[in-house]
PDB file of C-alpha atoms and ligand atoms in Angstrom:
ATOM      1  CA  MET A   1       2.335  16.437 -24.948  1.00 82.00           C
ATOM      2  CA  SER A   2       4.137  15.287 -28.677  1.00 90.00           C
ATOM      3  CA  ILE A   3       4.783  12.773 -30.800  1.00 95.00           C
ATOM      4  CA  LYS A   4       7.584  10.463 -31.582  1.00 96.00           C
ATOM      5  CA  ILE A   5       6.977   7.824 -34.819  1.00 97.00           C
ATOM      6  CA  GLU A   6       9.513   6.198 -36.923  1.00 97.00           C
ATOM      7  CA  GLY A   7      10.015   4.280 -38.776  1.00 97.00           C
ATOM      8  CA  LEU A   8       6.884   2.707 -38.613  1.00 97.00           C
ATOM      9  CA  LYS A   9       6.184  -0.591 -41.028  1.00 97.00           C
ATOM     10  CA  PHE A  10       2.352  -2.918 -41.243  1.00 97.00           C
ATOM     11  CA  LYS A  11       1.478  -5.595 -43.730  1.00 96.00           C
ATOM     12  CA  TYR A  12      -1.721  -6.933 -42.801  1.00 96.00           C
ATOM     13  CA  LYS A  13      -1.528 -10.627 -42.587  1.00 93.00           C
ATOM     14  CA  ASN A  14      -3.609 -11.792 -45.190  1.00 91.00           C
ATOM     15  CA  SER A  15      -1.647  -8.831 -47.898  1.00 88.00           C
ATOM     16  CA  VAL A  16       0.688  -9.665 -49.599  1.00 89.00           C
ATOM     17  CA  LYS A  17       3.377  -6.706 -49.660  1.00 92.00           C
ATOM     18  CA  ASP A  18       3.166  -4.042 -47.271  1.00 95.00           C
ATOM     19  CA  VAL A  19       0.099  -1.248 -46.430  1.00 97.00           C
ATOM     20  CA  ILE A  20       2.375   0.583 -44.293  1.00 98.00           C
ATOM     21  CA  LYS A  21       5.891   1.498 -46.046  1.00 96.00           C
ATOM     22  CA  ASP A  22       7.837   3.758 -43.436  1.00 91.00           C
ATOM     23  CA  PHE A  23       5.942   6.373 -41.012  1.00 96.00           C
ATOM     24  CA  SER A  24       7.861   8.929 -39.104  1.00 97.00           C
ATOM     25  CA  MET A  25       6.729  12.433 -38.213  1.00 96.00           C
ATOM     26  CA  GLU A  26       7.014  14.470 -34.902  1.00 96.00           C
ATOM     27  CA  ILE A  27       3.979  16.143 -33.954  1.00 96.00           C
ATOM     28  CA  SER A  28       4.248  18.598 -31.493  1.00 95.00           C
ATOM     29  CA  ASN A  29       2.223  19.185 -28.414  1.00 94.00           C
ATOM     30  CA  GLY A  30      -1.482  20.789 -29.331  1.00 93.00           C
ATOM     31  CA  GLU A  31      -1.222  20.615 -33.032  1.00 96.00           C
ATOM     32  CA  ILE A  32      -3.414  19.320 -35.181  1.00 96.00           C
ATOM     33  CA  ILE A  33      -2.349  17.281 -38.325  1.00 97.00           C
ATOM     34  CA  SER A  34      -4.252  15.299 -41.110  1.00 96.00           C
ATOM     35  CA  ILE A  35      -3.114  12.443 -43.075  1.00 97.00           C
ATOM     36  CA  PHE A  36      -4.022  13.149 -46.334  1.00 96.00           C
ATOM     37  CA  GLY A  37      -4.271  10.465 -49.290  1.00 95.00           C
ATOM     38  CA  GLU A  38      -6.424   8.545 -51.661  1.00 93.00           C
ATOM     39  CA  SER A  39      -8.130   5.842 -50.608  1.00 93.00           C
ATOM     40  CA  GLY A  40      -6.177   2.823 -50.107  1.00 94.00           C
ATOM     41  CA  SER A  41      -3.651   4.925 -49.007  1.00 96.00           C
ATOM     42  CA  GLY A  42      -3.275   3.667 -45.346  1.00 96.00           C
ATOM     43  CA  LYS A  43      -4.433   6.067 -44.125  1.00 96.00           C
ATOM     44  CA  SER A  44      -7.022   4.554 -41.517  1.00 93.00           C
ATOM     45  CA  THR A  45      -4.159   2.106 -41.377  1.00 95.00           C
ATOM     46  CA  ALA A  46      -1.520   4.102 -39.604  1.00 96.00           C
ATOM     47  CA  LEU A  47      -4.742   5.850 -37.275  1.00 95.00           C
ATOM     48  CA  ARG A  48      -5.212   2.340 -35.909  1.00 94.00           C
ATOM     49  CA  ILE A  49      -1.192   2.477 -35.477  1.00 96.00           C
ATOM     50  CA  ILE A  50      -1.008   5.118 -33.328  1.00 96.00           C
ATOM     51  CA  CYS A  51      -3.655   3.478 -31.295  1.00 93.00           C
ATOM     52  CA  GLY A  52      -2.561   0.392 -31.175  1.00 94.00           C
ATOM     53  CA  LEU A  53      -5.620  -1.912 -32.674  1.00 92.00           C
ATOM     54  CA  GLU A  54      -2.893  -2.619 -34.912  1.00 95.00           C
ATOM     55  CA  VAL A  55       0.955  -3.647 -34.213  1.00 96.00           C
ATOM     56  CA  PRO A  56       3.163  -2.501 -35.884  1.00 97.00           C
ATOM     57  CA  SER A  57       6.757  -5.498 -38.001  1.00 96.00           C
ATOM     58  CA  ALA A  58       9.000  -2.030 -37.247  1.00 97.00           C
ATOM     59  CA  GLY A  59       9.172   1.384 -36.197  1.00 98.00           C
ATOM     60  CA  SER A  60       8.108   3.195 -32.755  1.00 98.00           C
ATOM     61  CA  ILE A  61       5.686   5.425 -31.817  1.00 97.00           C
ATOM     62  CA  LYS A  62       7.566   7.315 -28.328  1.00 96.00           C
ATOM     63  CA  ILE A  63       4.681   9.922 -26.287  1.00 93.00           C
ATOM     64  CA  ASP A  64       6.603  12.247 -24.809  1.00 91.00           C
ATOM     65  CA  ASP A  65       9.382  10.256 -24.293  1.00 84.00           C
ATOM     66  CA  LYS A  66       7.487   7.520 -23.384  1.00 93.00           C
ATOM     67  CA  ILE A  67       7.304   4.612 -25.836  1.00 96.00           C
ATOM     68  CA  ILE A  68       4.529   2.959 -25.936  1.00 96.00           C
ATOM     69  CA  VAL A  69       5.631   0.264 -29.236  1.00 97.00           C
ATOM     70  CA  ASP A  70       8.678  -0.416 -30.461  1.00 97.00           C
ATOM     71  CA  ASN A  71      10.253  -3.692 -31.558  1.00 95.00           C
ATOM     72  CA  ASN A  72       9.712  -4.766 -27.410  1.00 96.00           C
ATOM     73  CA  ASN A  73       6.791  -2.566 -25.566  1.00 96.00           C
ATOM     74  CA  PHE A  74       3.869  -2.704 -27.162  1.00 97.00           C
ATOM     75  CA  THR A  75       1.000  -0.510 -24.817  1.00 96.00           C
ATOM     76  CA  LEU A  76      -1.844  -2.192 -25.460  1.00 95.00           C
ATOM     77  CA  PRO A  77      -5.452   0.496 -27.039  1.00 90.00           C
ATOM     78  CA  GLU A  78      -7.278   0.766 -24.051  1.00 86.00           C
ATOM     79  CA  ASN A  79      -3.773   2.179 -21.649  1.00 90.00           C
ATOM     80  CA  ARG A  80      -2.832   3.835 -24.451  1.00 90.00           C
ATOM     81  CA  GLN A  81      -4.537   7.235 -23.040  1.00 88.00           C
ATOM     82  CA  MET A  82      -6.147   7.885 -26.934  1.00 91.00           C
ATOM     83  CA  GLY A  83      -9.812   9.548 -27.396  1.00 89.00           C
ATOM     84  CA  MET A  84     -11.198   8.184 -30.875  1.00 88.00           C
ATOM     85  CA  VAL A  85     -13.502   9.151 -33.641  1.00 87.00           C
ATOM     86  CA  PHE A  86     -14.627   6.919 -36.253  1.00 81.00           C
ATOM     87  CA  GLN A  87     -16.678   7.845 -39.499  1.00 72.00           C
ATOM     88  CA  ASP A  88     -19.903   6.245 -38.120  1.00 64.00           C
ATOM     89  CA  TYR A  89     -20.125   7.959 -35.440  1.00 59.00           C
ATOM     90  CA  ALA A  90     -19.728   4.386 -33.447  1.00 76.00           C
ATOM     91  CA  LEU A  91     -22.710   6.334 -30.032  1.00 89.00           C
ATOM     92  CA  PHE A  92     -23.867   3.233 -28.692  1.00 90.00           C
ATOM     93  CA  PRO A  93     -27.375   3.578 -30.161  1.00 91.00           C
ATOM     94  CA  HIS A  94     -29.781   1.674 -26.199  1.00 95.00           C
ATOM     95  CA  MET A  95     -28.062   4.192 -24.774  1.00 95.00           C
ATOM     96  CA  THR A  96     -28.231   7.703 -23.763  1.00 97.00           C
ATOM     97  CA  ILE A  97     -26.251  10.571 -24.703  1.00 97.00           C
ATOM     98  CA  GLU A  98     -25.789  10.484 -20.319  1.00 97.00           C
ATOM     99  CA  LYS A  99     -24.352   7.079 -20.445  1.00 96.00           C
ATOM    100  CA  ASN A 100     -22.756   7.653 -23.294  1.00 95.00           C
ATOM    101  CA  ILE A 101     -20.220   9.768 -22.668  1.00 96.00           C
ATOM    102  CA  LYS A 102     -19.825   8.447 -18.952  1.00 96.00           C
ATOM    103  CA  PHE A 103     -19.105   4.994 -21.024  1.00 91.00           C
ATOM    104  CA  GLY A 104     -15.553   5.378 -20.317  1.00 86.00           C
ATOM    105  CA  LEU A 105     -15.155   7.553 -17.205  1.00 93.00           C
ATOM    106  CA  LYS A 106     -14.860   4.064 -15.013  1.00 87.00           C
ATOM    107  CA  HIS A 107     -12.379   5.134 -13.246  1.00 88.00           C
ATOM    108  CA  MET A 108     -13.652   8.438 -11.664  1.00 93.00           C
ATOM    109  CA  ASN A 109     -16.470   8.433  -9.479  1.00 96.00           C
ATOM    110  CA  SER A 110     -20.096   9.526 -10.001  1.00 96.00           C
ATOM    111  CA  LYS A 111     -19.600  12.910  -9.212  1.00 97.00           C
ATOM    112  CA  GLU A 112     -17.036  13.691 -11.471  1.00 96.00           C
ATOM    113  CA  LYS A 113     -18.659  11.470 -14.223  1.00 97.00           C
ATOM    114  CA  ASP A 114     -21.592  14.081 -13.595  1.00 97.00           C
ATOM    115  CA  ASN A 115     -18.719  17.074 -13.380  1.00 96.00           C
ATOM    116  CA  ARG A 116     -16.976  16.361 -16.661  1.00 95.00           C
ATOM    117  CA  LEU A 117     -19.993  15.066 -18.538  1.00 97.00           C
ATOM    118  CA  LYS A 118     -21.712  18.839 -17.976  1.00 96.00           C
ATOM    119  CA  GLU A 119     -18.279  20.241 -19.565  1.00 92.00           C
ATOM    120  CA  VAL A 120     -17.630  17.797 -22.323  1.00 92.00           C
ATOM    121  CA  LEU A 121     -22.010  19.420 -23.112  1.00 94.00           C
ATOM    122  CA  GLU A 122     -20.391  22.979 -22.781  1.00 90.00           C
ATOM    123  CA  LEU A 123     -17.647  22.824 -25.019  1.00 85.00           C
ATOM    124  CA  VAL A 124     -19.988  21.005 -28.621  1.00 85.00           C
ATOM    125  CA  ASP A 125     -22.893  23.107 -27.224  1.00 85.00           C
ATOM    126  CA  LEU A 126     -25.465  20.760 -26.587  1.00 92.00           C
ATOM    127  CA  LYS A 127     -26.109  21.023 -22.764  1.00 94.00           C
ATOM    128  CA  GLY A 128     -29.661  19.631 -22.003  1.00 95.00           C
ATOM    129  CA  PHE A 129     -29.342  16.161 -24.135  1.00 96.00           C
ATOM    130  CA  GLU A 130     -28.095  14.415 -21.303  1.00 97.00           C
ATOM    131  CA  LYS A 131     -31.278  12.245 -21.339  1.00 97.00           C
ATOM    132  CA  ARG A 132     -31.829  11.343 -25.197  1.00 97.00           C
ATOM    133  CA  TYR A 133     -31.035   8.678 -27.192  1.00 96.00           C
ATOM    134  CA  PRO A 134     -28.103   9.092 -31.052  1.00 93.00           C
ATOM    135  CA  HIS A 135     -31.256   8.439 -33.398  1.00 94.00           C
ATOM    136  CA  GLU A 136     -33.230  12.126 -31.703  1.00 96.00           C
ATOM    137  CA  LEU A 137     -30.264  13.647 -32.309  1.00 93.00           C
ATOM    138  CA  SER A 138     -29.261  15.524 -36.779  1.00 87.00           C
ATOM    139  CA  GLY A 139     -26.250  13.771 -37.992  1.00 81.00           C
ATOM    140  CA  GLY A 140     -24.030  16.895 -36.666  1.00 80.00           C
ATOM    141  CA  GLN A 141     -25.672  16.767 -33.514  1.00 87.00           C
ATOM    142  CA  GLN A 142     -24.446  13.065 -33.189  1.00 88.00           C
ATOM    143  CA  GLN A 143     -21.198  13.574 -34.579  1.00 83.00           C
ATOM    144  CA  ARG A 144     -20.143  16.231 -31.285  1.00 86.00           C
ATOM    145  CA  ILE A 145     -21.620  14.339 -28.968  1.00 91.00           C
ATOM    146  CA  ALA A 146     -19.404  11.373 -30.626  1.00 90.00           C
ATOM    147  CA  LEU A 147     -16.857  13.928 -29.871  1.00 87.00           C
ATOM    148  CA  ALA A 148     -17.794  14.495 -26.925  1.00 90.00           C
ATOM    149  CA  ARG A 149     -17.416  10.663 -25.553  1.00 92.00           C
ATOM    150  CA  ALA A 150     -13.803  11.112 -26.513  1.00 90.00           C
ATOM    151  CA  LEU A 151     -12.555  14.813 -24.902  1.00 89.00           C
ATOM    152  CA  ALA A 152     -14.736  13.254 -22.125  1.00 91.00           C
ATOM    153  CA  PRO A 153     -11.400  10.542 -21.250  1.00 90.00           C
ATOM    154  CA  LYS A 154      -9.396  14.306 -20.807  1.00 88.00           C
ATOM    155  CA  PRO A 155      -6.930  11.989 -23.552  1.00 89.00           C
ATOM    156  CA  ASP A 156      -3.272  12.553 -24.692  1.00 87.00           C
ATOM    157  CA  LEU A 157      -4.361  12.723 -27.698  1.00 92.00           C
ATOM    158  CA  LEU A 158      -7.783  12.983 -30.359  1.00 93.00           C
ATOM    159  CA  LEU A 159      -7.438  10.549 -33.495  1.00 94.00           C
ATOM    160  CA  LEU A 160     -10.542  11.267 -36.129  1.00 92.00           C
ATOM    161  CA  ASP A 161     -11.186   8.822 -39.224  1.00 91.00           C
ATOM    162  CA  GLU A 162     -12.506  10.488 -41.911  1.00 87.00           C
ATOM    163  CA  PRO A 163     -14.856  12.373 -39.366  1.00 79.00           C
ATOM    164  CA  PHE A 164     -17.471  14.214 -41.421  1.00 74.00           C
ATOM    165  CA  SER A 165     -18.325  12.099 -44.061  1.00 72.00           C
ATOM    166  CA  ASN A 166     -21.086  11.297 -43.901  1.00 66.00           C
ATOM    167  CA  LEU A 167     -22.208  14.814 -43.534  1.00 68.00           C
ATOM    168  CA  ASP A 168     -23.791  16.538 -46.174  1.00 71.00           C
ATOM    169  CA  SER A 169     -21.807  19.665 -47.716  1.00 75.00           C
ATOM    170  CA  ASP A 170     -23.163  22.596 -45.627  1.00 75.00           C
ATOM    171  CA  LEU A 171     -23.317  20.825 -42.603  1.00 72.00           C
ATOM    172  CA  GLN A 172     -19.775  19.540 -43.170  1.00 78.00           C
ATOM    173  CA  GLU A 173     -18.351  23.135 -43.473  1.00 80.00           C
ATOM    174  CA  ARG A 174     -20.368  24.105 -40.387  1.00 77.00           C
ATOM    175  CA  ILE A 175     -18.817  20.238 -37.548  1.00 76.00           C
ATOM    176  CA  ARG A 176     -15.291  21.557 -39.950  1.00 82.00           C
ATOM    177  CA  LYS A 177     -15.885  25.495 -38.492  1.00 83.00           C
ATOM    178  CA  GLU A 178     -16.895  24.218 -35.224  1.00 80.00           C
ATOM    179  CA  LEU A 179     -14.612  21.179 -34.816  1.00 82.00           C
ATOM    180  CA  GLU A 180     -11.482  22.883 -35.654  1.00 88.00           C
ATOM    181  CA  SER A 181     -13.013  25.473 -32.549  1.00 87.00           C
ATOM    182  CA  ILE A 182     -13.593  22.934 -29.792  1.00 83.00           C
ATOM    183  CA  ILE A 183     -10.357  21.619 -30.086  1.00 87.00           C
ATOM    184  CA  ARG A 184      -8.677  24.229 -29.899  1.00 90.00           C
ATOM    185  CA  LYS A 185     -10.515  24.882 -26.792  1.00 85.00           C
ATOM    186  CA  ALA A 186      -9.315  21.757 -25.110  1.00 83.00           C
ATOM    187  CA  ASN A 187      -6.200  22.093 -26.818  1.00 88.00           C
ATOM    188  CA  ILE A 188      -5.375  19.104 -27.645  1.00 91.00           C
ATOM    189  CA  THR A 189      -3.189  17.213 -29.689  1.00 94.00           C
ATOM    190  CA  SER A 190      -5.277  15.530 -32.384  1.00 95.00           C
ATOM    191  CA  ILE A 191      -4.339  13.815 -36.354  1.00 96.00           C
ATOM    192  CA  PHE A 192      -7.274  13.577 -38.756  1.00 93.00           C
ATOM    193  CA  VAL A 193      -7.106  10.939 -41.071  1.00 94.00           C
ATOM    194  CA  THR A 194      -9.254  12.841 -44.589  1.00 92.00           C
ATOM    195  CA  HIS A 195      -9.330  12.656 -48.221  1.00 89.00           C
ATOM    196  CA  ASP A 196     -10.539  15.776 -48.621  1.00 88.00           C
ATOM    197  CA  LYS A 197      -8.345  18.777 -48.887  1.00 91.00           C
ATOM    198  CA  GLU A 198     -10.860  21.102 -47.551  1.00 89.00           C
ATOM    199  CA  ASP A 199     -10.756  19.355 -44.531  1.00 89.00           C
ATOM    200  CA  SER A 200      -6.886  19.805 -44.163  1.00 92.00           C
ATOM    201  CA  LYS A 201      -7.382  23.264 -45.367  1.00 92.00           C
ATOM    202  CA  ALA A 202      -9.628  24.698 -43.485  1.00 89.00           C
ATOM    203  CA  ILE A 203      -7.977  23.070 -40.108  1.00 92.00           C
ATOM    204  CA  ALA A 204      -4.600  21.181 -40.419  1.00 95.00           C
ATOM    205  CA  ASP A 205      -2.018  22.980 -39.166  1.00 96.00           C
ATOM    206  CA  ARG A 206       0.436  20.498 -41.207  1.00 97.00           C
ATOM    207  CA  VAL A 207      -0.557  17.814 -43.759  1.00 97.00           C
ATOM    208  CA  VAL A 208       0.652  14.546 -44.104  1.00 97.00           C
ATOM    209  CA  ILE A 209       0.288  13.480 -47.652  1.00 97.00           C
ATOM    210  CA  LEU A 210       0.685   9.820 -47.582  1.00 97.00           C
ATOM    211  CA  LYS A 211       0.944   7.790 -50.987  1.00 96.00           C
ATOM    212  CA  GLU A 212       0.871   3.573 -51.044  1.00 95.00           C
ATOM    213  CA  GLY A 213       2.119   3.719 -47.359  1.00 96.00           C
ATOM    214  CA  GLU A 214       3.727   6.261 -48.508  1.00 96.00           C
ATOM    215  CA  ILE A 215       4.811  10.017 -46.898  1.00 97.00           C
ATOM    216  CA  VAL A 216       5.394  11.917 -49.548  1.00 96.00           C
ATOM    217  CA  ASN A 217       5.300  15.897 -48.168  1.00 96.00           C
ATOM    218  CA  ILE A 218       4.744  17.417 -44.816  1.00 97.00           C
ATOM    219  CA  GLY A 219       4.592  20.672 -44.506  1.00 97.00           C
ATOM    220  CA  LYS A 220       2.092  23.624 -43.503  1.00 97.00           C
ATOM    221  CA  PRO A 221      -1.535  23.203 -46.087  1.00 96.00           C
ATOM    222  CA  LYS A 222      -0.485  26.511 -47.831  1.00 95.00           C
ATOM    223  CA  ASP A 223       2.326  25.016 -48.835  1.00 95.00           C
ATOM    224  CA  ILE A 224       1.686  22.229 -49.970  1.00 93.00           C
ATOM    225  CA  PHE A 225      -2.190  22.127 -52.629  1.00 90.00           C
TER     226      PHE A 225
HETATM  227  N1  LIG B   1      -8.174  -5.651 -42.594  1.00 61.86           N
HETATM  228  C1  LIG B   1      -7.412  -5.190 -43.952  1.00 61.86           C
HETATM  229  N2  LIG B   1      -7.347  -7.359 -44.431  1.00 61.86           N
HETATM  230  C2  LIG B   1      -5.931  -6.877 -45.275  1.00 61.86           C
HETATM  231  N3  LIG B   1      -5.915  -5.425 -45.610  1.00 61.86           N
HETATM  232  C3  LIG B   1      -6.735  -4.419 -45.472  1.00 61.86           C
HETATM  233  C4  LIG B   1      -7.294  -4.352 -44.418  1.00 61.86           C
HETATM  234  N4  LIG B   1      -7.609  -2.968 -44.475  1.00 61.86           N
HETATM  235  C5  LIG B   1      -7.165  -2.336 -45.274  1.00 61.86           C
HETATM  236  N5  LIG B   1      -6.436  -3.925 -45.551  1.00 61.86           N
HETATM  237  C6  LIG B   1      -6.353  -2.682 -47.301  1.00 61.86           C
HETATM  238  O1  LIG B   1      -4.333  -2.176 -46.407  1.00 61.86           O
HETATM  239  C7  LIG B   1      -4.445  -0.438 -47.718  1.00 61.86           C
HETATM  240  C8  LIG B   1      -4.892  -0.087 -47.025  1.00 61.86           C
HETATM  241  O2  LIG B   1      -6.192   0.841 -46.310  1.00 61.86           O
HETATM  242  P1  LIG B   1      -6.303   1.680 -45.732  1.00 61.86           P
HETATM  243  O3  LIG B   1      -7.000   1.405 -44.798  1.00 61.86           O
HETATM  244  O4  LIG B   1      -5.672   1.688 -44.687  1.00 61.86           O
HETATM  245  O5  LIG B   1      -7.082   3.080 -46.679  1.00 61.86           O
HETATM  246  P2  LIG B   1      -7.554   4.447 -46.427  1.00 61.86           P
HETATM  247  O6  LIG B   1      -6.678   5.488 -47.065  1.00 61.86           O
HETATM  248  O7  LIG B   1      -7.857   5.427 -45.362  1.00 61.86           O
HETATM  249  O8  LIG B   1      -8.619   4.643 -47.745  1.00 61.86           O
HETATM  250  P3  LIG B   1     -10.542   4.974 -47.672  1.00 61.86           P
HETATM  251  O9  LIG B   1      -9.960   6.581 -47.970  1.00 61.86           O
HETATM  252  O10 LIG B   1     -10.646   4.357 -48.410  1.00 61.86           O
HETATM  253  O11 LIG B   1     -11.391   4.745 -46.085  1.00 61.86           O
HETATM  254  C9  LIG B   1      -5.431  -0.584 -48.668  1.00 61.86           C
HETATM  255  O12 LIG B   1      -5.751  -1.562 -49.402  1.00 61.86           O
HETATM  256  C10 LIG B   1      -6.838  -1.768 -48.087  1.00 61.86           C
HETATM  257  O13 LIG B   1      -7.465  -2.447 -48.813  1.00 61.86           O
END
């Protein structure tokens, strides 16, 4: 599936100026895009608008020609078929890995849930971890479970906000590669936010450089950095 974003604008209620000023881009099926920029440039805000946690004051987003937001339309986040992975993993600490992953699979029957659980645990190479709790896993393993949980409902689009920021640098490098191979295997269109050039270089097909809410450059990492 492809995405077309046109002319997004956004301001937080208590901010004086627009945090996103003009955000437009097209993303093709299976592409991995990174949004790169300094702290405060609006990266997380752009992601929050795309997944429906914030409502833009102008602009539109289409998925495969279906409008999910514009002046007259707004698809709720839970109906957008998007998977999200945020910086702090956000696994439910009181739930086992199995429960964490099955949480988003309410529309499936229990046999389907079991099958999907098995599939995604294999995908992230953590078979046999079903009965563990998040605190019994390493940071990198938790990160992979967060990814498995986001992928389990087979989203159209995967959004990742600084997915490596909580990991030490050795682990960060390994997880980057793993994450890329998992996303490529799942063939899922993805957007990830980072302030680390190396993340963009290692994984992204194209990089969006954001500065004070405006896209100042879009291109392949090798042409941009
Ligand atoms: N809930 C909010 N209310 C008001 N202003 C906000 C809110 N969240 C973020 N901002 C402001 O919007 C701007 C963009 O923030 P955003 O979190 O999108 O930046 P970012 O590029 O993701 O930064 P970082 O790399 O530090 O996470 C910043 O100036 C920030 O202070």
